[in-house]
Amino acid sequence: IVHIPKILYHWRVHELSTAKAGAHAKPYAYEAGKKAVQAHLDRMGLKGTVEQGKTIGTYKVNYEIIGEPKISIIIPNKDYVSTLKVCLKSITKLTTYKNYEIIVVENNSTEKETFKYYKTIDGKDNIKVVYYPEKEFNYSALINYGVKNSTGDYIIQLNNDTELVTPDWIQEML
C-alpha cells in the first residue's frame, strides 16, 4: 500500500452537469439501467419484470413464481399467548398467498391459558401445533422439529413476536 500524491479522478461541476443538476438530469440513464437488468434476466432465462426502485438509480425485480409451492411457516412459542395471537392474526388476515401452513412449535410452556389457546387454533386456518419433546431450550432444534412436522416446499422461520404489515410478503420472498 502506497500513497499516490496526485489527483487520479476529478469530477467537474458546471451548470449542465449531472453533478450540479442532480440525478434527475439524465433520466434516460436510469431507463437504460432498467433495460440492462431486464436483458440480464432474459439472458439467464429468468421470468420477471423490472421496475424503478423506491429511489432513483435502484431497480426492483418482480420474479414470476413458478407453480404454487407450499410454504411452511415455523413459529416457536413458549407462553406469551397475546403475542402469538397478534402474529397469527397478522398472517391469516393479511397474507395474500394461499398455499401455506403454520407450524407452532410448543416449547415447554407452563401457563394453562397457552394450552387452552392451542386447542382453539390447532387444525384451523392451516395452523398445526406440535409439541417439542425436549425440556431444554435449543432454538435450532425447535426449528428442526417444526421442519420435520411440516409439508412445505419452502420454510419460513418467524418469531412469535412478529407482526406482518405487507400482504404479498410470501410472494416477495419466493
mmCIF file of N, CA and C in Angstrom, residues 28 62 81 101 112 138 173:
data_model
loop_
_atom_site.group_PDB
_atom_site.id
_atom_site.type_symbol
_atom_site.label_atom_id
_atom_site.label_comp_id
_atom_site.label_asym_id
_atom_site.label_seq_id
_atom_site.Cartn_x
_atom_site.Cartn_y
_atom_site.Cartn_z
ATOM 1 N N TYR A 28 -32.785 9.175 -18.832
ATOM 2 C CA TYR A 28 -32.539 8.118 -19.810
ATOM 3 C C TYR A 28 -31.488 7.128 -19.321
ATOM 4 N N ASN A 62 -39.458 -8.087 -10.143
ATOM 5 C CA ASN A 62 -40.630 -8.860 -9.749
ATOM 6 C C ASN A 62 -40.543 -10.201 -10.475
ATOM 7 N N VAL A 81 -49.233 -15.908 25.006
ATOM 8 C CA VAL A 81 -50.359 -16.117 24.101
ATOM 9 C C VAL A 81 -50.749 -14.838 23.381
ATOM 10 N N GLU A 101 -48.801 -23.278 5.322
ATOM 11 C CA GLU A 101 -49.204 -23.864 6.600
ATOM 12 C C GLU A 101 -48.383 -23.183 7.683
ATOM 13 N N LYS A 112 -51.594 -22.451 31.790
ATOM 14 C CA LYS A 112 -52.767 -23.185 31.298
ATOM 15 C C LYS A 112 -53.413 -22.469 30.119
ATOM 16 N N ASN A 138 -33.405 -25.028 22.890
ATOM 17 C CA ASN A 138 -32.425 -25.085 21.818
ATOM 18 C C ASN A 138 -33.150 -24.608 20.562
ATOM 19 N N MET A 173 -40.700 -13.032 -0.974
ATOM 20 C CA MET A 173 -39.620 -13.935 -0.586
ATOM 21 C C MET A 173 -39.439 -15.054 -1.607
#
